[in-house]
């Protein structure tokens, strides 16, 4: 894990930043700086099977939820006598891992920001196959690939369902997504959002696909996240930093 203690942050104000599939924590340093400047101590990690972590089967966020729990407990252990506030920022598989950690009852974050999170693995797989092989071949390929995936990761496909996991959330959630996603269709984004209990908010990024939304439109990202944090993260310490355009 990698920790930054922000000079703008109260000791009890933290955010856990989670990277995506086949990525690593190094891709999240812009977010680290973004939240550090806005009053948060930041913890970055490498999920199992990613970066400098030991080799492991990647389970699209399901078992990676245990890594989220371990990081969450580490933050709590730094000030065991205090009520530490911990938010989560997850991108793609990192968002799914956070969803599973909540759904499995492993963590109780104070708020979550979930970016480009898939609703279930069946849709995510079918969308990726359609992008590569077209809609005609996708139904023929999906079932055997799902069968292989189930045996490789020793999980049923219907267990890989962040939308169902998020039904058990008890904290404010901000959902971010591009409105031109091909990995995630708009109907799936809307379904995922519908599964999340209140309080919640969804912000779409016009023209964006399955990509880094902070890099795509820094001003929109800063506005959406800043508004959400002011409403739902009472201990935020304001340290506004001008954001550059695209």
Short mmCIF file of C-alpha atoms in Angstrom, two decimals:
data_model
loop_
_atom_site.label_atom_id
_atom_site.label_comp_id
_atom_site.label_asym_id
_atom_site.label_seq_id
_atom_site.Cartn_x
_atom_site.Cartn_y
_atom_site.Cartn_z
CA UNK A 1 0.00 0.00 0.00
CA UNK A 2 1.01 3.63 -0.52
CA UNK A 3 -0.08 6.35 1.91
CA UNK A 4 -0.09 10.12 1.62
CA UNK A 5 -0.77 12.17 4.73
CA UNK A 6 -2.16 15.42 3.39
CA UNK A 7 -1.20 18.73 5.01
CA UNK A 8 -4.76 19.88 4.32
CA UNK A 9 -6.39 16.87 6.06
CA UNK A 10 -7.61 16.23 9.56
CA UNK A 11 -6.01 13.03 10.96
CA UNK A 12 -9.36 11.21 10.89
CA UNK A 13 -10.31 12.05 7.29
CA UNK A 14 -9.33 9.37 4.75
CA UNK A 15 -10.04 8.14 1.26
CA UNK A 16 -9.17 4.72 -0.15
CA UNK A 17 -8.47 4.89 -3.91
CA UNK A 18 -8.94 1.70 -5.96
CA UNK A 19 -7.60 1.06 -9.47
CA UNK A 20 -9.16 -0.89 -12.31
CA UNK A 21 -8.65 -4.24 -14.05
CA UNK A 22 -5.09 -4.99 -15.27
CA UNK A 23 -4.01 -1.61 -13.93
CA UNK A 24 -2.20 -0.57 -10.75
CA UNK A 25 -2.05 2.17 -8.15
CA UNK A 26 0.39 4.23 -10.22
CA UNK A 27 -2.46 5.13 -12.58
CA UNK A 28 -4.35 6.70 -9.66
CA UNK A 29 -1.81 9.30 -8.55
CA UNK A 30 -3.76 12.13 -10.19
CA UNK A 31 -6.71 11.17 -7.99
CA UNK A 32 -4.38 10.95 -5.01
CA UNK A 33 -3.33 14.55 -5.54
CA UNK A 34 -6.92 15.59 -6.25
CA UNK A 35 -8.21 14.29 -2.91
CA UNK A 36 -5.12 15.21 -0.88
CA UNK A 37 -5.58 18.82 -1.95
CA UNK A 38 -9.19 18.68 -0.84
CA UNK A 39 -8.56 17.57 2.71
CA UNK A 40 -8.08 13.81 2.64
CA UNK A 41 -5.31 11.46 3.66
CA UNK A 42 -5.04 8.90 0.86
CA UNK A 43 -4.29 5.19 0.68
CA UNK A 44 -3.54 3.52 -2.66
CA UNK A 45 -3.12 -0.23 -3.08
CA UNK A 46 -2.27 -2.87 -5.64
CA UNK A 47 -5.01 -5.48 -5.85
CA UNK A 48 -3.98 -9.13 -5.69
CA UNK A 49 -2.57 -10.19 -9.06
CA UNK A 50 -1.77 -6.58 -9.99
CA UNK A 51 1.33 -4.39 -9.79
CA UNK A 52 3.77 -5.47 -7.10
CA UNK A 53 1.29 -7.83 -5.40
CA UNK A 54 1.79 -11.59 -5.48
CA UNK A 55 0.38 -13.46 -8.51
CA UNK A 56 -3.26 -14.41 -8.05
CA UNK A 57 -6.42 -15.15 -10.02
CA UNK A 58 -8.24 -11.94 -10.89
CA UNK A 59 -11.91 -12.25 -9.97
CA UNK A 60 -13.25 -8.97 -11.39
CA UNK A 61 -13.59 -7.44 -7.93
CA UNK A 62 -15.17 -10.33 -6.01
CA UNK A 63 -12.20 -11.62 -4.02
CA UNK A 64 -10.45 -8.27 -4.43
CA UNK A 65 -13.06 -7.11 -1.91
CA UNK A 66 -10.84 -8.78 0.71
CA UNK A 67 -8.04 -6.38 -0.29
CA UNK A 68 -10.46 -3.48 0.18
CA UNK A 69 -11.31 -4.81 3.64
CA UNK A 70 -7.62 -5.18 4.56
CA UNK A 71 -6.88 -1.59 3.48
CA UNK A 72 -9.97 -0.33 5.31
CA UNK A 73 -8.91 -2.09 8.52
CA UNK A 74 -5.35 -0.77 8.16
CA UNK A 75 -6.65 2.80 8.11
CA UNK A 76 -8.80 2.09 11.16
CA UNK A 77 -5.78 0.63 12.98
CA UNK A 78 -3.83 3.88 12.63
CA UNK A 79 -6.19 5.59 15.10
CA UNK A 80 -8.05 2.79 16.90
CA UNK A 81 -9.31 5.11 19.62
CA UNK A 82 -10.95 7.46 17.10
CA UNK A 83 -13.98 7.35 14.80
CA UNK A 84 -12.13 7.60 11.50
CA UNK A 85 -14.11 8.72 8.45
CA UNK A 86 -13.24 6.69 5.35
CA UNK A 87 -14.49 7.29 1.84
CA UNK A 88 -13.83 5.11 -1.19
CA UNK A 89 -13.04 6.10 -4.76
CA UNK A 90 -13.11 3.14 -7.15
CA UNK A 91 -12.59 2.99 -10.91
CA UNK A 92 -13.99 0.16 -13.04
CA UNK A 93 -13.00 -3.11 -11.29
CA UNK A 94 -12.00 -1.06 -8.24
CA UNK A 95 -15.56 0.25 -8.07
CA UNK A 96 -16.87 -3.31 -8.32
CA UNK A 97 -14.51 -4.47 -5.56
CA UNK A 98 -15.84 -1.70 -3.31
CA UNK A 99 -19.40 -2.77 -4.14
CA UNK A 100 -18.66 -6.39 -3.24
CA UNK A 101 -16.92 -5.36 -0.01
CA UNK A 102 -20.06 -3.47 1.01
CA UNK A 103 -22.41 -6.22 -0.16
CA UNK A 104 -20.44 -8.89 1.71
CA UNK A 105 -20.55 -6.79 4.89
CA UNK A 106 -16.78 -6.39 5.01
CA UNK A 107 -16.69 -2.59 5.28
CA UNK A 108 -18.90 0.36 6.25
CA UNK A 109 -17.56 3.41 4.36
CA UNK A 110 -18.85 6.90 5.02
CA UNK A 111 -19.27 7.58 1.29
CA UNK A 112 -18.32 6.09 -2.07
CA UNK A 113 -17.55 7.44 -5.53
CA UNK A 114 -17.88 4.67 -8.14
CA UNK A 115 -16.61 5.33 -11.65
CA UNK A 116 -17.45 3.15 -14.68
CA UNK A 117 -18.69 0.23 -12.58
CA UNK A 118 -20.21 -2.76 -14.38
CA UNK A 119 -23.67 -3.92 -13.25
CA UNK A 120 -22.98 -7.66 -13.70
CA UNK A 121 -20.28 -9.70 -15.38
CA UNK A 122 -22.68 -11.22 -17.91
CA UNK A 123 -23.40 -7.80 -19.43
CA UNK A 124 -19.77 -6.69 -19.16
CA UNK A 125 -18.52 -9.81 -20.96
CA UNK A 126 -21.18 -9.63 -23.68
CA UNK A 127 -20.45 -5.97 -24.33
CA UNK A 128 -16.72 -6.61 -24.69
CA UNK A 129 -17.33 -9.56 -27.02
CA UNK A 130 -19.67 -7.45 -29.16
CA UNK A 131 -17.00 -4.76 -29.45
CA UNK A 132 -14.49 -7.31 -30.74
CA UNK A 133 -16.53 -9.89 -32.67
CA UNK A 134 -19.83 -8.16 -33.41
CA UNK A 135 -23.35 -8.82 -32.17
CA UNK A 136 -23.90 -11.89 -34.35
CA UNK A 137 -21.09 -13.98 -32.85
CA UNK A 138 -21.46 -12.76 -29.26
CA UNK A 139 -24.28 -15.16 -28.21
CA UNK A 140 -22.29 -18.10 -29.60
CA UNK A 141 -19.13 -17.12 -27.72
CA UNK A 142 -20.53 -15.86 -24.42
CA UNK A 143 -21.69 -19.13 -22.87
CA UNK A 144 -18.47 -21.15 -23.36
CA UNK A 145 -16.37 -18.21 -22.17
CA UNK A 146 -18.56 -17.81 -19.08
CA UNK A 147 -18.16 -21.55 -18.44
CA UNK A 148 -14.36 -21.27 -18.63
CA UNK A 149 -14.32 -18.15 -16.42
CA UNK A 150 -16.41 -19.90 -13.76
CA UNK A 151 -13.94 -22.77 -13.58
CA UNK A 152 -10.87 -20.54 -13.61
CA UNK A 153 -11.99 -18.29 -10.77
CA UNK A 154 -14.19 -20.87 -8.98
CA UNK A 155 -17.19 -18.56 -8.86
CA UNK A 156 -20.58 -18.69 -10.53
CA UNK A 157 -21.21 -15.94 -13.07
CA UNK A 158 -24.37 -14.89 -11.23
CA UNK A 159 -22.24 -14.12 -8.13
CA UNK A 160 -20.41 -11.40 -10.06
CA UNK A 161 -23.13 -8.80 -9.64
CA UNK A 162 -22.11 -5.40 -8.21
CA UNK A 163 -25.62 -4.03 -8.72
CA UNK A 164 -27.06 -6.63 -6.33
CA UNK A 165 -24.22 -6.03 -3.86
CA UNK A 166 -24.91 -2.29 -3.80
CA UNK A 167 -28.49 -2.89 -2.69
CA UNK A 168 -26.97 -3.37 0.78
CA UNK A 169 -25.14 -0.03 0.81
CA UNK A 170 -25.80 2.32 3.74
CA UNK A 171 -23.78 5.35 2.68
CA UNK A 172 -24.07 8.15 0.12
CA UNK A 173 -22.89 7.06 -3.34
CA UNK A 174 -21.86 9.10 -6.37
CA UNK A 175 -21.97 7.14 -9.63
CA UNK A 176 -19.89 8.49 -12.52
CA UNK A 177 -19.98 7.18 -16.09
CA UNK A 178 -19.49 8.21 -19.70
CA UNK A 179 -22.66 8.50 -21.77
CA UNK A 180 -20.91 6.92 -24.78
CA UNK A 181 -19.76 3.77 -23.00
CA UNK A 182 -19.47 0.59 -25.04
CA UNK A 183 -18.25 -1.59 -22.18
CA UNK A 184 -21.26 -0.37 -20.18
CA UNK A 185 -24.52 0.43 -21.92
CA UNK A 186 -26.70 3.29 -20.72
CA UNK A 187 -29.49 0.91 -19.75
CA UNK A 188 -27.00 -0.96 -17.52
CA UNK A 189 -25.79 2.26 -15.92
CA UNK A 190 -29.40 3.21 -15.23
CA UNK A 191 -30.12 -0.24 -13.77
CA UNK A 192 -27.04 -0.06 -11.54
CA UNK A 193 -28.07 3.37 -10.32
CA UNK A 194 -31.59 2.10 -9.62
CA UNK A 195 -30.21 -0.63 -7.34
CA UNK A 196 -28.37 1.88 -5.13
CA UNK A 197 -30.32 3.10 -2.08
CA UNK A 198 -30.66 6.80 -1.32
CA UNK A 199 -28.81 9.08 -0.83
CA UNK A 200 -27.24 8.80 -4.25
CA UNK A 201 -26.31 10.84 -7.28
CA UNK A 202 -25.37 10.01 -10.88
CA UNK A 203 -23.30 12.27 -13.14
CA UNK A 204 -22.73 11.42 -16.81
CA UNK A 205 -19.84 12.69 -18.91
CA UNK A 206 -21.00 13.61 -22.44
CA UNK A 207 -18.96 11.89 -25.12
CA UNK A 208 -16.88 9.82 -22.68
CA UNK A 209 -16.39 6.10 -23.01
CA UNK A 210 -14.82 3.59 -20.62
CA UNK A 211 -11.90 5.81 -19.71
CA UNK A 212 -10.41 8.01 -17.02
CA UNK A 213 -13.16 10.57 -16.42
CA UNK A 214 -10.92 12.87 -14.38
CA UNK A 215 -8.53 13.10 -17.33
CA UNK A 216 -11.38 13.34 -19.85
CA UNK A 217 -13.12 16.33 -18.25
CA UNK A 218 -11.32 17.65 -15.13
CA UNK A 219 -13.74 20.53 -14.59
CA UNK A 220 -16.85 18.34 -14.71
CA UNK A 221 -15.19 15.78 -12.44
CA UNK A 222 -14.14 18.44 -9.93
CA UNK A 223 -17.61 20.01 -9.93
CA UNK A 224 -19.44 16.69 -9.50
CA UNK A 225 -17.13 15.32 -6.81
CA UNK A 226 -16.78 18.63 -4.97
CA UNK A 227 -20.56 19.08 -4.76
CA UNK A 228 -21.02 15.50 -3.54
CA UNK A 229 -18.32 15.84 -0.87
CA UNK A 230 -19.66 19.16 0.41
CA UNK A 231 -23.05 17.56 0.91
CA UNK A 232 -22.01 14.16 2.27
CA UNK A 233 -18.48 14.48 3.72
CA UNK A 234 -18.89 17.00 6.52
CA UNK A 235 -15.22 16.94 7.55
CA UNK A 236 -13.93 18.04 4.15
CA UNK A 237 -11.35 20.82 4.44
CA UNK A 238 -11.64 23.19 1.50
CA UNK A 239 -8.43 23.62 -0.46
CA UNK A 240 -9.60 24.52 -3.96
CA UNK A 241 -7.02 23.97 -6.67
CA UNK A 242 -7.60 25.33 -10.18
CA UNK A 243 -8.26 22.52 -12.65
CA UNK A 244 -6.88 22.59 -16.15
CA UNK A 245 -9.15 21.97 -19.11
CA UNK A 246 -8.76 19.13 -21.57
#
